Short mmCIF file of C-alpha atoms and ligand atoms in Angstrom, two decimals:
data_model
loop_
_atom_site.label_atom_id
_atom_site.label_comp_id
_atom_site.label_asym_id
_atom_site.label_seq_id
_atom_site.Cartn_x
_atom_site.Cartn_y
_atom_site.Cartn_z
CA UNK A 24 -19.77 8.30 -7.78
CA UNK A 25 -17.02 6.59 -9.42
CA UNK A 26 -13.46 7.91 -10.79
CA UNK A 27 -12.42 7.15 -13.91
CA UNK A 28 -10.54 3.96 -13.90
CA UNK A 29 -9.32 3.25 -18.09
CA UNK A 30 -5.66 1.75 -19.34
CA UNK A 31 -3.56 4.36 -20.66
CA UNK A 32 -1.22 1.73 -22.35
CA UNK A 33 2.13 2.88 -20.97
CA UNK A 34 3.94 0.04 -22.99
CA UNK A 35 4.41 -1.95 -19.68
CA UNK A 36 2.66 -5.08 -18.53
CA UNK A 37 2.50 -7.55 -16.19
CA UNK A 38 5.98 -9.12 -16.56
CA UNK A 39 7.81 -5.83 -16.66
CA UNK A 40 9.95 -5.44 -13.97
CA UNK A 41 11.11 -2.22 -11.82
CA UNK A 42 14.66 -1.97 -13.74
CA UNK A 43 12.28 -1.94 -17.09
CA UNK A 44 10.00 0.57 -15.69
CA UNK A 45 12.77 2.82 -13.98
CA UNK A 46 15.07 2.83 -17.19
CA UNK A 47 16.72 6.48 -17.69
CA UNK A 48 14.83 7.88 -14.75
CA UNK A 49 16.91 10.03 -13.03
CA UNK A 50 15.71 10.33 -9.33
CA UNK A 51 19.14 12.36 -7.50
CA UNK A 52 18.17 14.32 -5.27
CA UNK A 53 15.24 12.95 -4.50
CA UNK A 54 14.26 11.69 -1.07
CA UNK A 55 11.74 8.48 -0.63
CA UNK A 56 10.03 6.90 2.32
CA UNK A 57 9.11 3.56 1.47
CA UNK A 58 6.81 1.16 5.20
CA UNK A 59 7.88 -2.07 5.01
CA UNK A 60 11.21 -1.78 2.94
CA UNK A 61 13.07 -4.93 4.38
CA UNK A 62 11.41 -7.65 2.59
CA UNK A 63 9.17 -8.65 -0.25
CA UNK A 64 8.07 -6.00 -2.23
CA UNK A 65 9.25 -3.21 -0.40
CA UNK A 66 12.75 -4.22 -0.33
CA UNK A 67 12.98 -4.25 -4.05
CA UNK A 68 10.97 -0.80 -4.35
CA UNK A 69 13.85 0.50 -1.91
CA UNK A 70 16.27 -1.18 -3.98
CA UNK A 71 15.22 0.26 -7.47
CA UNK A 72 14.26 3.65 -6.00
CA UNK A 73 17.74 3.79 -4.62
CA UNK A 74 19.55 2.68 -8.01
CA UNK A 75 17.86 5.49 -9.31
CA UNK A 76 19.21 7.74 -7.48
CA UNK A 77 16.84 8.78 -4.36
CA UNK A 78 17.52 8.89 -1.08
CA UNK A 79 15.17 5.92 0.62
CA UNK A 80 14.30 6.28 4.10
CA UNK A 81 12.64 2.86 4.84
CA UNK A 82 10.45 2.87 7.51
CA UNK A 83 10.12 -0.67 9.78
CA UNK A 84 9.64 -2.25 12.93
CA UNK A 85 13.21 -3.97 13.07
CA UNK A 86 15.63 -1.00 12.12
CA UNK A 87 18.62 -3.21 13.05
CA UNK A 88 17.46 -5.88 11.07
CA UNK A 89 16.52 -3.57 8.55
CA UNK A 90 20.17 -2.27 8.01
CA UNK A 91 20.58 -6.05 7.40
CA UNK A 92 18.37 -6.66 5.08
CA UNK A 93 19.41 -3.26 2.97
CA UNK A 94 23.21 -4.03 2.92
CA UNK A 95 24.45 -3.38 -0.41
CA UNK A 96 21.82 -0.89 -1.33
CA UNK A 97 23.74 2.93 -1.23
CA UNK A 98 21.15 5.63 -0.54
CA UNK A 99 18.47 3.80 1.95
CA UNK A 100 18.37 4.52 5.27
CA UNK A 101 16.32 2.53 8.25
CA UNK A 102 14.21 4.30 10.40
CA UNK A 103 11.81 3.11 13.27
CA UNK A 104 7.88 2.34 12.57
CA UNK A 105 5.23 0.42 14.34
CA UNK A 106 2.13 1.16 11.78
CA UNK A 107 0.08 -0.55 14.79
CA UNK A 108 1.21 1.54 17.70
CA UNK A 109 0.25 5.42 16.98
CA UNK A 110 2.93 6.60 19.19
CA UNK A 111 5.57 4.97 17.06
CA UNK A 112 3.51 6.57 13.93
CA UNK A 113 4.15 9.63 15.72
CA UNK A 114 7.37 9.68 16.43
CA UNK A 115 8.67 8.21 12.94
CA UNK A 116 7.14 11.17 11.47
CA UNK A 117 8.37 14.00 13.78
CA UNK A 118 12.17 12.13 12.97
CA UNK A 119 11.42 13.04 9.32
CA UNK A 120 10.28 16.66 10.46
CA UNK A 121 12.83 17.65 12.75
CA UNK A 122 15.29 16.15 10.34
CA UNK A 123 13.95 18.58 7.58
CA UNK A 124 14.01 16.07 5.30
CA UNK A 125 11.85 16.81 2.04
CA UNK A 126 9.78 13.98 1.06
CA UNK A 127 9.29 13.67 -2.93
CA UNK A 128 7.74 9.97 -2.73
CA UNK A 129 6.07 8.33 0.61
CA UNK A 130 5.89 4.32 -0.72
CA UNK A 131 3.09 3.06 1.85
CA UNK A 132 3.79 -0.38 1.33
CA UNK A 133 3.84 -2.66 4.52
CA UNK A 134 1.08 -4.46 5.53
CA UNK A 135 -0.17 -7.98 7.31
CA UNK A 136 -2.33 -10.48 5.46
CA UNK A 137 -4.84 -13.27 6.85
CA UNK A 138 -3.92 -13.17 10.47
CA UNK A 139 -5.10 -14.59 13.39
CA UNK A 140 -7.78 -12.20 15.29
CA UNK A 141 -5.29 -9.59 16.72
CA UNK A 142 -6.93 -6.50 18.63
CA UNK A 143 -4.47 -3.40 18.94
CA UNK A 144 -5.10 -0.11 20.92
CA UNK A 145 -8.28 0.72 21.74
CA UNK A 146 -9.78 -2.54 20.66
CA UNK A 147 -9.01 -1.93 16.63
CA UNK A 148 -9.22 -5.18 14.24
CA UNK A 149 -5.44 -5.29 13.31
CA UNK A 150 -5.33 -5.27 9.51
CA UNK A 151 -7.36 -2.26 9.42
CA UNK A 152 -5.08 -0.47 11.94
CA UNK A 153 -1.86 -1.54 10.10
CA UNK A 154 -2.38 -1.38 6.74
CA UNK A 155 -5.00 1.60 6.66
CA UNK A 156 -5.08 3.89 10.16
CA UNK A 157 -1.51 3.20 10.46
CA UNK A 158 -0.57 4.37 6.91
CA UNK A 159 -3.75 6.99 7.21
CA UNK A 160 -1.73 8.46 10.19
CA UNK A 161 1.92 8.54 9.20
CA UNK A 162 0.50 10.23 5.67
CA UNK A 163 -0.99 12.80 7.15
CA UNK A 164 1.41 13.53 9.86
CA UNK A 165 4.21 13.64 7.70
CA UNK A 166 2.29 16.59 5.24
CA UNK A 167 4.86 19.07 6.19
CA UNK A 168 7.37 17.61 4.86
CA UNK A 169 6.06 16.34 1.85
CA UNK A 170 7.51 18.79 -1.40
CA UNK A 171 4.96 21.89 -1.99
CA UNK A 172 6.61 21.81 -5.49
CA UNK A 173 5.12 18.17 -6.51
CA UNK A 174 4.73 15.04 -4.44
CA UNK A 175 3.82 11.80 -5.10
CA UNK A 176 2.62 8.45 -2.59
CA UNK A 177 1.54 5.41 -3.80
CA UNK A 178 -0.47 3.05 -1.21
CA UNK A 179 0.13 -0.61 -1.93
CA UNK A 180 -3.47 -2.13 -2.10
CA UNK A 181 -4.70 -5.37 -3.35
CA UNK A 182 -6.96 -7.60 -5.79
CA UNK A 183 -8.03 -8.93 -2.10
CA UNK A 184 -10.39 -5.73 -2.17
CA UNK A 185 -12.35 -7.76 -4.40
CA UNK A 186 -14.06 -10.00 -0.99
CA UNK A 187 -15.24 -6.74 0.81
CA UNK A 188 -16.66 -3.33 1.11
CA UNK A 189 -15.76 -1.28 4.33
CA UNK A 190 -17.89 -2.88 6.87
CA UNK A 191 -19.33 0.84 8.13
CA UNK A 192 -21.76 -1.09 10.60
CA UNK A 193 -18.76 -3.33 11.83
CA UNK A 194 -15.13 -1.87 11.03
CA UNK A 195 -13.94 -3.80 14.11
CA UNK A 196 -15.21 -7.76 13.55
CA UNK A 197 -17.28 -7.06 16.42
CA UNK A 198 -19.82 -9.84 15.57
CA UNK A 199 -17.21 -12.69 13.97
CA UNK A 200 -13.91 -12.44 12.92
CA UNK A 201 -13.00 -13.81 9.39
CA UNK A 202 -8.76 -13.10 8.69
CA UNK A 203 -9.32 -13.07 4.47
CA UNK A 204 -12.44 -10.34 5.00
CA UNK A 205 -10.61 -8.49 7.21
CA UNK A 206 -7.54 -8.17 5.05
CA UNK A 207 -9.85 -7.78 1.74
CA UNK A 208 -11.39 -4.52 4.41
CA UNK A 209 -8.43 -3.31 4.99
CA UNK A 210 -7.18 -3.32 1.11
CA UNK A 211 -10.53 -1.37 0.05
CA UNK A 212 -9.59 1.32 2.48
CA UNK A 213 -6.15 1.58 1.26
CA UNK A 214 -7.80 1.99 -2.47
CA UNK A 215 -10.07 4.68 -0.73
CA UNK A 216 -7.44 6.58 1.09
CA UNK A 217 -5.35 7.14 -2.14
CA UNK A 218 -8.49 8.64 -3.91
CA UNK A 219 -9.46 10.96 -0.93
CA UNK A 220 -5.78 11.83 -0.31
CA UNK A 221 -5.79 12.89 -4.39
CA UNK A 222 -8.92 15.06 -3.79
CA UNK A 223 -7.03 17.11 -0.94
CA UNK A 224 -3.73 17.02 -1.74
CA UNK A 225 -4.22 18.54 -4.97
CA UNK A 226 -3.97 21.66 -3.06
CA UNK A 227 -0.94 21.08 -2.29
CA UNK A 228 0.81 19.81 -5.30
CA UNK A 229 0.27 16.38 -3.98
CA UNK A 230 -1.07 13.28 -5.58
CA UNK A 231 -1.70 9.63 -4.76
CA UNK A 232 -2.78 6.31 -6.51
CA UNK A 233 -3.25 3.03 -5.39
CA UNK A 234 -1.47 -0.07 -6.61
CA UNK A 235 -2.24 -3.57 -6.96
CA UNK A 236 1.40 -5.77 -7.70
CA UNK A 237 -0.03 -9.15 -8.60
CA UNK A 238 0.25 -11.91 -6.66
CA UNK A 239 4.20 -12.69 -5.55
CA UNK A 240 5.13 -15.22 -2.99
CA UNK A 241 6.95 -13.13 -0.05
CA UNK A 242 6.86 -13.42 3.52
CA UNK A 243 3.44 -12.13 3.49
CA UNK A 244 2.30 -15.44 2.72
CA UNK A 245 3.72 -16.30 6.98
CA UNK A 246 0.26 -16.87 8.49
CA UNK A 247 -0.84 -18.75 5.29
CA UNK A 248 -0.31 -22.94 6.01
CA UNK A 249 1.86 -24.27 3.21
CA UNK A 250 -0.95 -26.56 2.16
CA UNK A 251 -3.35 -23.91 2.03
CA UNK A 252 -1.15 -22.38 -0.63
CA UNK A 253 -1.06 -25.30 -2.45
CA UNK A 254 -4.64 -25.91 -2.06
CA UNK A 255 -5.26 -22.46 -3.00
CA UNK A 256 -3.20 -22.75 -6.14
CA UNK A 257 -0.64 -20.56 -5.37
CA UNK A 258 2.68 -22.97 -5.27
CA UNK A 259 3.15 -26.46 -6.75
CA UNK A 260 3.76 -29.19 -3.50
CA UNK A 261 7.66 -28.34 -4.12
CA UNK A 262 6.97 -24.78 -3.59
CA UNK A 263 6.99 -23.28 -7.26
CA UNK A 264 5.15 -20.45 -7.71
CA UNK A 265 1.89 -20.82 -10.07
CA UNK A 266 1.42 -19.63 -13.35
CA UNK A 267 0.22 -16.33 -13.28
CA UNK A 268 2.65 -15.85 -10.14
CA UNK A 269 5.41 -12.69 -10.65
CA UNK A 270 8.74 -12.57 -9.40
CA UNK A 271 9.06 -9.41 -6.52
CA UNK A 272 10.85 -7.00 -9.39
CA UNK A 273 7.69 -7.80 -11.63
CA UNK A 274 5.22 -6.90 -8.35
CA UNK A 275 7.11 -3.88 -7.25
CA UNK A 276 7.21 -2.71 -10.88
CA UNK A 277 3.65 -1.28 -11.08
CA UNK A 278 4.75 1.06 -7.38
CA UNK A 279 7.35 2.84 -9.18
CA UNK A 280 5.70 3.28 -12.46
CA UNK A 281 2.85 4.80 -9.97
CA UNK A 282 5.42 6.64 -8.05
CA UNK A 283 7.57 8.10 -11.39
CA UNK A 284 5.30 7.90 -14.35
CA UNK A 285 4.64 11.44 -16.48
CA UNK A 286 1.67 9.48 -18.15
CA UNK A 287 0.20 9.63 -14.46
CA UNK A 288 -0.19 13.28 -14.52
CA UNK A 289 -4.10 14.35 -13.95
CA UNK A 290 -4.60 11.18 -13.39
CA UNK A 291 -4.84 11.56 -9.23
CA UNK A 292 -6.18 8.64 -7.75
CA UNK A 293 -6.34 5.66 -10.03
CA UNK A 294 -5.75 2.36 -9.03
CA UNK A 295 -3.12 1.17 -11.21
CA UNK A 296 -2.32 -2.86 -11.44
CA UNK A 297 0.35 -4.09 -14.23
CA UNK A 298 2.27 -0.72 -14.69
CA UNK A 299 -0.97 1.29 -16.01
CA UNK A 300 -4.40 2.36 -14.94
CA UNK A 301 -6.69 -0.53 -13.62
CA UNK A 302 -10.22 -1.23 -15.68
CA UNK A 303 -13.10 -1.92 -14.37
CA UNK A 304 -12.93 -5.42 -12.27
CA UNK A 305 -14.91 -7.81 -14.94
CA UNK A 306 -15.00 -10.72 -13.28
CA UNK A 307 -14.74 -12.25 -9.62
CA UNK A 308 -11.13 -14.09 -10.65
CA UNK A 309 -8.37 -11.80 -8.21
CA UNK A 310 -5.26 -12.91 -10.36
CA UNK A 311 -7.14 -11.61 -13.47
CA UNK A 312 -7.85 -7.89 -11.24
CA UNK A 313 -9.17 -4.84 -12.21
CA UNK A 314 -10.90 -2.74 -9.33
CA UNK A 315 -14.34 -3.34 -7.90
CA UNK A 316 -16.52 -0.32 -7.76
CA UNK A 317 -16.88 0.38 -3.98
CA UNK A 318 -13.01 0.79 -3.96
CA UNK A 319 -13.31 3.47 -6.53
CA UNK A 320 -16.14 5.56 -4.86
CA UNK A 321 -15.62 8.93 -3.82
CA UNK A 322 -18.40 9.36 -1.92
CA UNK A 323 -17.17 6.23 0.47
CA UNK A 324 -13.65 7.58 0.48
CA UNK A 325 -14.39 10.85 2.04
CA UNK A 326 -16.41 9.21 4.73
CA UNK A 327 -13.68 6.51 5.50
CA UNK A 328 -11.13 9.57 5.43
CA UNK A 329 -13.79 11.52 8.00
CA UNK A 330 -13.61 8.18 10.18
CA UNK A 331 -10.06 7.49 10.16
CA UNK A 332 -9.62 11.46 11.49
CA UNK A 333 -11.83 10.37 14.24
CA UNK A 334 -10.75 7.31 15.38
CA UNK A 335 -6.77 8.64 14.84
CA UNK A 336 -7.03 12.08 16.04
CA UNK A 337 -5.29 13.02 13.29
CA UNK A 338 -6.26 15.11 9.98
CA UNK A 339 -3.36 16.84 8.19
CA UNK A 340 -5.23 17.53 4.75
CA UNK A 341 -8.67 18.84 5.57
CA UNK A 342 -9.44 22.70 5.08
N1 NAP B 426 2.70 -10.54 -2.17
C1 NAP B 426 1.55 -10.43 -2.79
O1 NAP B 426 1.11 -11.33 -3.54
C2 NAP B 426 0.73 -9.19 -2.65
C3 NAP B 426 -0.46 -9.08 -3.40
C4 NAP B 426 -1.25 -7.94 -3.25
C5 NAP B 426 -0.85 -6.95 -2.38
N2 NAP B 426 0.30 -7.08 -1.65
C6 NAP B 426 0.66 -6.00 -0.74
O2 NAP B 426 2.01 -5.67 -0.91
C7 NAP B 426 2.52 -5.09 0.29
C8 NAP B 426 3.88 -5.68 0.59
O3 NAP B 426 3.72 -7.05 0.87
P1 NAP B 426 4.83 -8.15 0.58
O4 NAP B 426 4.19 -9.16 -0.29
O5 NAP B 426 6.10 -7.53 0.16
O6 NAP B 426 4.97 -8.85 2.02
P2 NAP B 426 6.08 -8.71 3.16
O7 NAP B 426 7.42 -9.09 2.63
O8 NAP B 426 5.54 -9.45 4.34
O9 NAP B 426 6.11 -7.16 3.43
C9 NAP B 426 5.24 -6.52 4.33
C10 NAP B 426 6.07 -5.63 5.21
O10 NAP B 426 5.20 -4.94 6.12
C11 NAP B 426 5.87 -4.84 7.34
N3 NAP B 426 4.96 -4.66 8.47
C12 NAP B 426 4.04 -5.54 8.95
N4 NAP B 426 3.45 -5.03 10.05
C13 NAP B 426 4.01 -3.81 10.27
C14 NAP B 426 3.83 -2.80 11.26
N5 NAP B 426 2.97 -2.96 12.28
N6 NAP B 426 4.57 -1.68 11.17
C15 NAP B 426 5.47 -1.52 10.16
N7 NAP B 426 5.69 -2.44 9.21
C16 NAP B 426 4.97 -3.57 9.26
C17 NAP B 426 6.62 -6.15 7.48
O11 NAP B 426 7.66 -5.97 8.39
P3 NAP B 426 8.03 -7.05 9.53
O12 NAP B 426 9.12 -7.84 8.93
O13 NAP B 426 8.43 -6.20 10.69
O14 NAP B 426 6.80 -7.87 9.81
C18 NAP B 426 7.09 -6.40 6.05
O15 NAP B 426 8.36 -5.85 5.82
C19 NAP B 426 1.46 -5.35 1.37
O16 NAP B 426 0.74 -4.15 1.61
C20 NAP B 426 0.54 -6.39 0.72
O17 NAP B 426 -0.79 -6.31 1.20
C21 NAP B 426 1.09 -8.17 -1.78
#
């Protein structure tokens, strides 16, 4: 079965930026935990979190280099993260515990696109451990802290879902590795851990969407050759971004309108691309969007959530 997925028109598009989106909200007080907040688009979702007001503990690998990165941005705070090392996923979250630090927004946000076959732990295909078991863990791990009276977290997904399904036969690349399949795998989960997380968190005043930011050239681009970007499309041979392209305050726009918006409200689990609820995917074109269906079905996102429990150890949600 399939949620709901219909614009709301919140009066925001595609070129609105997180300053546009974040005008007169107030977020003092407030406490945010954004993965992946040193660069790209996490860096400016720290950044206009923390000019609103909140409190931004940014989770990376690099926490020194992370204070770098950060200078000049009051209110966010580096903290150590390895999304690919469950130890580190661990121990990032029993920081935030012991610390007794009350989570209104968790921002899961970092991820690794198109790289070279990379096993981690027990043999795990390494987009779907960073960007979905890693994120899968920390979430549910960090559920004590997250605010009984309303909490939101948004899971940064992708238009990349578009090239694949979970492979339930062959989560791993056992038989062949392909780095774009593997990263649109691992980009349908995220889409399908945001709707599951909805379903049980509602319990406990907690919702989640999923976000798609457009396509923005950012360091995410690394394992990507230069002239596969331009033969993709993506950049002009002088490195211009292509039309169509946004600038990272127009990507990270559509996370905080997920992670502030009243208009969201019974909306729990939408995947949300240009600062509103995504339609319907209508075509195969991923800089035109929309969601396919198998990253809006419920049925598949309980069983991913079931198999993520398994292969993590970890279920923080689940009566
Ligand atoms: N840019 C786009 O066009 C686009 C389009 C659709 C979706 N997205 C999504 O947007 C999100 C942000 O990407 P971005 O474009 O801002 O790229 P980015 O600048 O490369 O940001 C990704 C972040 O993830 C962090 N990260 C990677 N592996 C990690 C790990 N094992 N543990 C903790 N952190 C890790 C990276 O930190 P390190 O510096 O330590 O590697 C980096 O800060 C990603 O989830 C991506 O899939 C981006």
């Amino acid at each position: 079965m399939n949620t709901r997925q219909h614009h709301l028109g919140s009066g925001f598009g595609a070129r609105s930026t997180t300053d546009d989106v974040l005008a007169g909200t107030d977020l003092t007080g407030r406490t945010a935990l954004v993965t992946g907040g040193a660069s790209g688009l996490g860096r400016e979702t720290v950044r206009a979190l923390a000019r609103a007001g909140a409190h931004v503990l940014v989770a990376v690998r690099d926490p020194a280099g992370a204070a770098e990165a950060l200078r000049g941005i009051p209110g966010a705070e580096p903290l150590a993260l390895d999304l690919g090392d469950p130890d580190s996923v661990r121990a990032c979250a029993e920081r935030v515990l012991a610390a007794g630090r009350v989570l209104d927004l968790v921002i899961a946000n970092a991820g690794i696109m198109a790289c070279p076959e990379t096993r981690l732990g027990p043999g795990w295909e390494a987009h779907f451990a960073v960007n979905h078991l890693g994120h899968y863990a920390l979430v549910n791990r960090l559920r004590p802290a997250l605010n009984p009276a309303g909490a939101r977290v948004v899971v940064v997904a992708s238009s990349g879902h578009f090239l694949s399904d979970i492979r339930w036969d062959d989560l791993h690349f056992r038989t062949g590795y392909d780095r774009w399949l593997a990263y649109a795998q691992s980009k349908t989960a995220n889409a399908l851990f945001a709707l599951h997380l909805d379903a049980l968190g509602a319990a406990h005043g907690l919702h989640a969407f999923a976000v798609h930011p457009g396509s923005i050239l950012t360091p995410l681009q690394r394992h990507v050759p230069r002239e596969e970007q331009v033969a993709q499309g993506w950049m002009s041979e002088d490195g211009t971004p292509a039309e169509g392209f946004k600038s990272p305050a127009q990507g990270a726009a559509t996370t905080v309108w997920a992670a502030t918006s009243p208009l969201l409200d019974g909306h729990g689990g939408a995947y949300c691309q240009d600062c509103d609820i995504a339609g319907p995917a209508t075509t195969d074109d991923m800089l035109v969007g929309g969601v396919k269906p198998w990253a809006t079905d419920r049925d598949a996102a309980a069983r991913l959530w079931e198999l993520s429990a398994e292969l993590t150890g970890v279920d923080g949600f689940t009566p």
